[in-house]
Coordinates of C-alpha atoms in Angstrom, one line a residue:
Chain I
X1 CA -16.2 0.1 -4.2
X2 CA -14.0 -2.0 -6.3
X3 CA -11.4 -3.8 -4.7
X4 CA -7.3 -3.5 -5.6
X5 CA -6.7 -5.4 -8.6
X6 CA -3.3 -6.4 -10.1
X7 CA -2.2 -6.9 -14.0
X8 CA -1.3 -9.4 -15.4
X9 CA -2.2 -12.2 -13.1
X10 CA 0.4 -14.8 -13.9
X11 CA 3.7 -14.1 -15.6
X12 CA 6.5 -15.9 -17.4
X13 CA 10.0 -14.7 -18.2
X14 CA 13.3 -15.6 -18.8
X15 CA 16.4 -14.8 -16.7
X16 CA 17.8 -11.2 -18.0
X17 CA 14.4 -10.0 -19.0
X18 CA 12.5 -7.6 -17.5
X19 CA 8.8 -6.9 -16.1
X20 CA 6.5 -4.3 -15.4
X21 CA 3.7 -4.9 -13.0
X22 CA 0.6 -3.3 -12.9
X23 CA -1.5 -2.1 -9.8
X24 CA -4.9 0.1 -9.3
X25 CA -5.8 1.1 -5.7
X26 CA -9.1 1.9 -4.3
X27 CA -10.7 4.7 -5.8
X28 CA -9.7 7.6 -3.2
X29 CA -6.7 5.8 -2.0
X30 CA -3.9 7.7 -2.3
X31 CA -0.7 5.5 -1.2
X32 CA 0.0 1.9 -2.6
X33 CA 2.8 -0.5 -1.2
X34 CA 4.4 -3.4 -3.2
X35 CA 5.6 -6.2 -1.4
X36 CA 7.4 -9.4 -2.9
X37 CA 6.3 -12.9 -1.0
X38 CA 8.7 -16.3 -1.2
X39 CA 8.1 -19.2 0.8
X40 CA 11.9 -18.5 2.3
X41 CA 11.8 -14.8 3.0
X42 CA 7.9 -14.3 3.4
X43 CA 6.6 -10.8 3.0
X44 CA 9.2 -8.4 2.3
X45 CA 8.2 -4.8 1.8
X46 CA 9.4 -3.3 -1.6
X47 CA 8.1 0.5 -1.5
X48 CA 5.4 2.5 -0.9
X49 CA 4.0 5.5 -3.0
X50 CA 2.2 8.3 -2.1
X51 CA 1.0 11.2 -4.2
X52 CA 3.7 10.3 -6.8
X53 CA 6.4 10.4 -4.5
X54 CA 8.1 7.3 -3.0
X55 CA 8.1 7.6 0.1
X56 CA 9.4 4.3 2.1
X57 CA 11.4 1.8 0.5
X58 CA 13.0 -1.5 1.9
X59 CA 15.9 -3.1 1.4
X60 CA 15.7 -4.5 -2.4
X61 CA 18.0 -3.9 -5.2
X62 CA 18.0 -0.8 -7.5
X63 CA 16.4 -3.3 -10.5
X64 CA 13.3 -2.7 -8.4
X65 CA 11.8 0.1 -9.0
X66 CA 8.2 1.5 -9.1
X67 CA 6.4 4.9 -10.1
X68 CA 2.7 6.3 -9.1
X69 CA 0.3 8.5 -11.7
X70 CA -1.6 11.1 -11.2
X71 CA -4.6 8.9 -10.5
X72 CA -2.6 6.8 -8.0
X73 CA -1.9 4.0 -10.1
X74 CA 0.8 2.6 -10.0
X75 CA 3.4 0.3 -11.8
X76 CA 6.6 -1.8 -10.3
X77 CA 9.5 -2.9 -12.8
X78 CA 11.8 -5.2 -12.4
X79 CA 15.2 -5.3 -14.7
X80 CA 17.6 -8.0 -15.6
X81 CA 15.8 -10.4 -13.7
X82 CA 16.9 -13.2 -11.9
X83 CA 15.6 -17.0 -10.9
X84 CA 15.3 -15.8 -7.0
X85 CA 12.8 -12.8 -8.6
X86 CA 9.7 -15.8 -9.0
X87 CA 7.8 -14.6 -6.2
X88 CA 4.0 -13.6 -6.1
X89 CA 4.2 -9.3 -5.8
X90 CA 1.3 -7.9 -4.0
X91 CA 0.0 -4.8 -3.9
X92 CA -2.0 -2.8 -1.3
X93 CA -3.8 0.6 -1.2
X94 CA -4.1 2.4 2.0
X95 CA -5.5 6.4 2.0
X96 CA -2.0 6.8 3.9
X97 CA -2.8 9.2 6.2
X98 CA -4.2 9.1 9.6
X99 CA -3.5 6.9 12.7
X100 CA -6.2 4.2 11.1
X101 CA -4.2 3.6 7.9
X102 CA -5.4 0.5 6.3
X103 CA -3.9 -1.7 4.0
X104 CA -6.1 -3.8 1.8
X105 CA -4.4 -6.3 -0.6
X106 CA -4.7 -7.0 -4.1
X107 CA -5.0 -10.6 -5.8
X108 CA -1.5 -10.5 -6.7
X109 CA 0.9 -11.4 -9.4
X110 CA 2.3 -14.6 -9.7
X111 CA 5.9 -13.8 -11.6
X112 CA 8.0 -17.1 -12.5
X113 CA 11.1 -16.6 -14.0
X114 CA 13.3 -19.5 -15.9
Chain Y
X1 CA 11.7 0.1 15.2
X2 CA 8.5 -1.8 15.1
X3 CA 8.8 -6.0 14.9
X4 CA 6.3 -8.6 15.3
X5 CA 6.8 -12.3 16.7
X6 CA 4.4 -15.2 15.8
X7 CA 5.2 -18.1 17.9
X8 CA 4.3 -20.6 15.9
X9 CA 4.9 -21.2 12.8
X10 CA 2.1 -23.8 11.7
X11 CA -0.8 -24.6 14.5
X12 CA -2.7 -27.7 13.6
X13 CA -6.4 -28.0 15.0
X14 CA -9.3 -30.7 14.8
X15 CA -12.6 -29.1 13.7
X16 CA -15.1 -27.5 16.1
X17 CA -12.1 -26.9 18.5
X18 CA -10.8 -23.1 19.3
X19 CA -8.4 -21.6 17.8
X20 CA -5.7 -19.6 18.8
X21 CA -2.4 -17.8 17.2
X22 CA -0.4 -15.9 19.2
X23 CA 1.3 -12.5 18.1
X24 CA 3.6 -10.3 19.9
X25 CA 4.9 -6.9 18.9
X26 CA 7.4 -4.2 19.4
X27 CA 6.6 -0.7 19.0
X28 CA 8.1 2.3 20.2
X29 CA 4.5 4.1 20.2
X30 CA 1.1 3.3 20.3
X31 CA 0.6 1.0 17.7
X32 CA -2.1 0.0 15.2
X33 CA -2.3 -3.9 14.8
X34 CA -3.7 -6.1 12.3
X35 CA -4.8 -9.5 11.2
X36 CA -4.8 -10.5 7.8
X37 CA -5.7 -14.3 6.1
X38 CA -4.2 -15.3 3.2
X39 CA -5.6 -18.6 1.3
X40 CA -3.7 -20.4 -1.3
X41 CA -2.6 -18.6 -4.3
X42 CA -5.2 -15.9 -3.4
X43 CA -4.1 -12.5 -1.8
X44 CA -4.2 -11.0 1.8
X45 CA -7.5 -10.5 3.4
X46 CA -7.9 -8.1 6.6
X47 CA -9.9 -9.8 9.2
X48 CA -9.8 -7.5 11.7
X49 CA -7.7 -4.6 13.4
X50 CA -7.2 -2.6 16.4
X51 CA -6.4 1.1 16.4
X52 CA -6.8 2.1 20.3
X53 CA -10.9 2.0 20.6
X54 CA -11.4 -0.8 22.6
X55 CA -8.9 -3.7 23.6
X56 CA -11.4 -6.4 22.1
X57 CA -11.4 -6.5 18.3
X58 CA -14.5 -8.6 16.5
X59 CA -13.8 -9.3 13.2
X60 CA -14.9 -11.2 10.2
X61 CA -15.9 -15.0 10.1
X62 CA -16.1 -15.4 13.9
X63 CA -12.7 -14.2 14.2
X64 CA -11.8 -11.6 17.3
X65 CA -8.1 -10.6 19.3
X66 CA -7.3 -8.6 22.8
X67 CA -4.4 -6.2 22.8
X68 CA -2.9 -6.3 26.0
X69 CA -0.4 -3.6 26.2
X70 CA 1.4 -5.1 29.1
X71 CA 2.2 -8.5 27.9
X72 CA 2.9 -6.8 24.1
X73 CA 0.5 -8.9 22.4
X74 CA -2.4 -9.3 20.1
X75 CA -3.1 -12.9 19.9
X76 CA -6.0 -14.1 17.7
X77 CA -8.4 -16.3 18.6
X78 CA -12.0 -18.1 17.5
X79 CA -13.9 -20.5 20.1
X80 CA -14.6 -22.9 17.1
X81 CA -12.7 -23.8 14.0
X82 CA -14.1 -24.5 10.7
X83 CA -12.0 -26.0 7.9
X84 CA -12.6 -23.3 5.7
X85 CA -10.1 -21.6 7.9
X86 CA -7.2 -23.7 7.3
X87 CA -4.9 -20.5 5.5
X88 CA -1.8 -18.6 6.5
X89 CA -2.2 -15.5 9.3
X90 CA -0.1 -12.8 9.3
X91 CA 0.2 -10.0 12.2
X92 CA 0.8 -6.6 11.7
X93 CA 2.1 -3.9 13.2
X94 CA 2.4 -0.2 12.6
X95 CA 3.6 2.7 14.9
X96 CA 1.4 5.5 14.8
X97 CA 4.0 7.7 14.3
X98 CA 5.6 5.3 11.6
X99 CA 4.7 4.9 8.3
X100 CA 5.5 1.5 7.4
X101 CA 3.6 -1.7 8.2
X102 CA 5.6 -4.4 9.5
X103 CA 4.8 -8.2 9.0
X104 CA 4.9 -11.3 10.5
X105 CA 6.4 -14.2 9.6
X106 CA 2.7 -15.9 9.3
X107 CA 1.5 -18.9 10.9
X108 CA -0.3 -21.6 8.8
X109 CA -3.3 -23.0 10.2
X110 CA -4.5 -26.4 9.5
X111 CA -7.8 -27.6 10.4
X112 CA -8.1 -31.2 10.8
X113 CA -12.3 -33.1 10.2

């Protein structure tokens, strides 16, 4: 099976901008989680989708957001950005269901904003 | 609410030694638990995880961890280091109940020749 994989890889904008991010899952995976990693915060969890639906989110502002399709891709946008926003964003697909959930992580994308 | 504790942020060992990272956890039910390996620049890697089958866990690259349920913990371990190991662990944590999966704050291992 192929593995999660992340588009684009490396990213460049400018404060005030904004960026969509791209993620595929797992074929038959139907949740994927986006988290945002900084070498002063570490891993913080951004949200989850599941069947199209968001269902957990953590504590980020509302110019995070994120949608699933039909085939359980999914996308995460970030508006108006800011310099603290350079972070890499990783993405993980899970099936989502059942006591032996399993995350497995994308490459990620390295977002640097200036 | 679920937490995990890594005690040390950054363990520094000479090649051919063991290994170990400790992890503790919180959990208000019976949790699942996971290691993951991140290398530079490169993404999260699961190495192994336990999910209430047996309290030993063998996983990739020589890699294995015992949940004890009494001391809260899950510490990770590998009798000898190679320097190909040298990356940044994370412990994780999820209720069985819960949805979410809870990090660690990582520990960064650096293997000396």
């Amino acid at each position: 099976k192929a593995g999660v994989t992340q588009t684009p890889r490396y990213l460049i904008k400018t404060r005030g901008q904004q960026v969509t991010l791209s993620c595929s899952p797992i074929s038959g995976h139907r949740s994927v989680s986006w988290y945002q990693q900084t070498p002063g915060q570490g891993l913080q969890f951004l949200f989850e989708y599941f069947s199209e639906t968001q269902r957990n989110k953590g504590n980020f502002p509302g110019r995070f957001s994120g949608r699933q399709f039909s085939n359980s891709r999914s996308e995460m946008n970030v508006s108006t950005l800011e310099l603290g926003d350079s972070a890499l964003y990783l993405c993980a697909s899970s099936s989502g269901q059942g006591v032996i959930d399993t995350q497995y992580f994308g490459p990620g994308t390295r977002l640097t904003v200036l | 609410a679920q937490s995990v504790t890594q005690l040390d942020s950054h363990v520094s060992v000479s090649e051919g030694t063991p290994v170990l990272l400790r992890c503790n956890y919180s959990s208000s039910y019976s949790p699942s638990l996971f290691w993951y390996v991140q290398h530079p620049n490169k993404g999260l890697q699961l190495l192994l995880k336990y999910t209430s089958a047996a309290t030993l866990v063998k996983g990739i690259n020589g890699f294995e961890a015992e949940f004890k349920k009494s001391e809260t913990s899950f510490h990770l371990t590998k009798p000898s280091a190679h320097m190909s190991d040298a990356a940044e662990y994370f412990c994780v944590v999820r209720d069985n109940y819960g949805q979410n999966f809870v990090f660690g704050p990582g520990t960064r291992l650096s293997v000396l020749p």
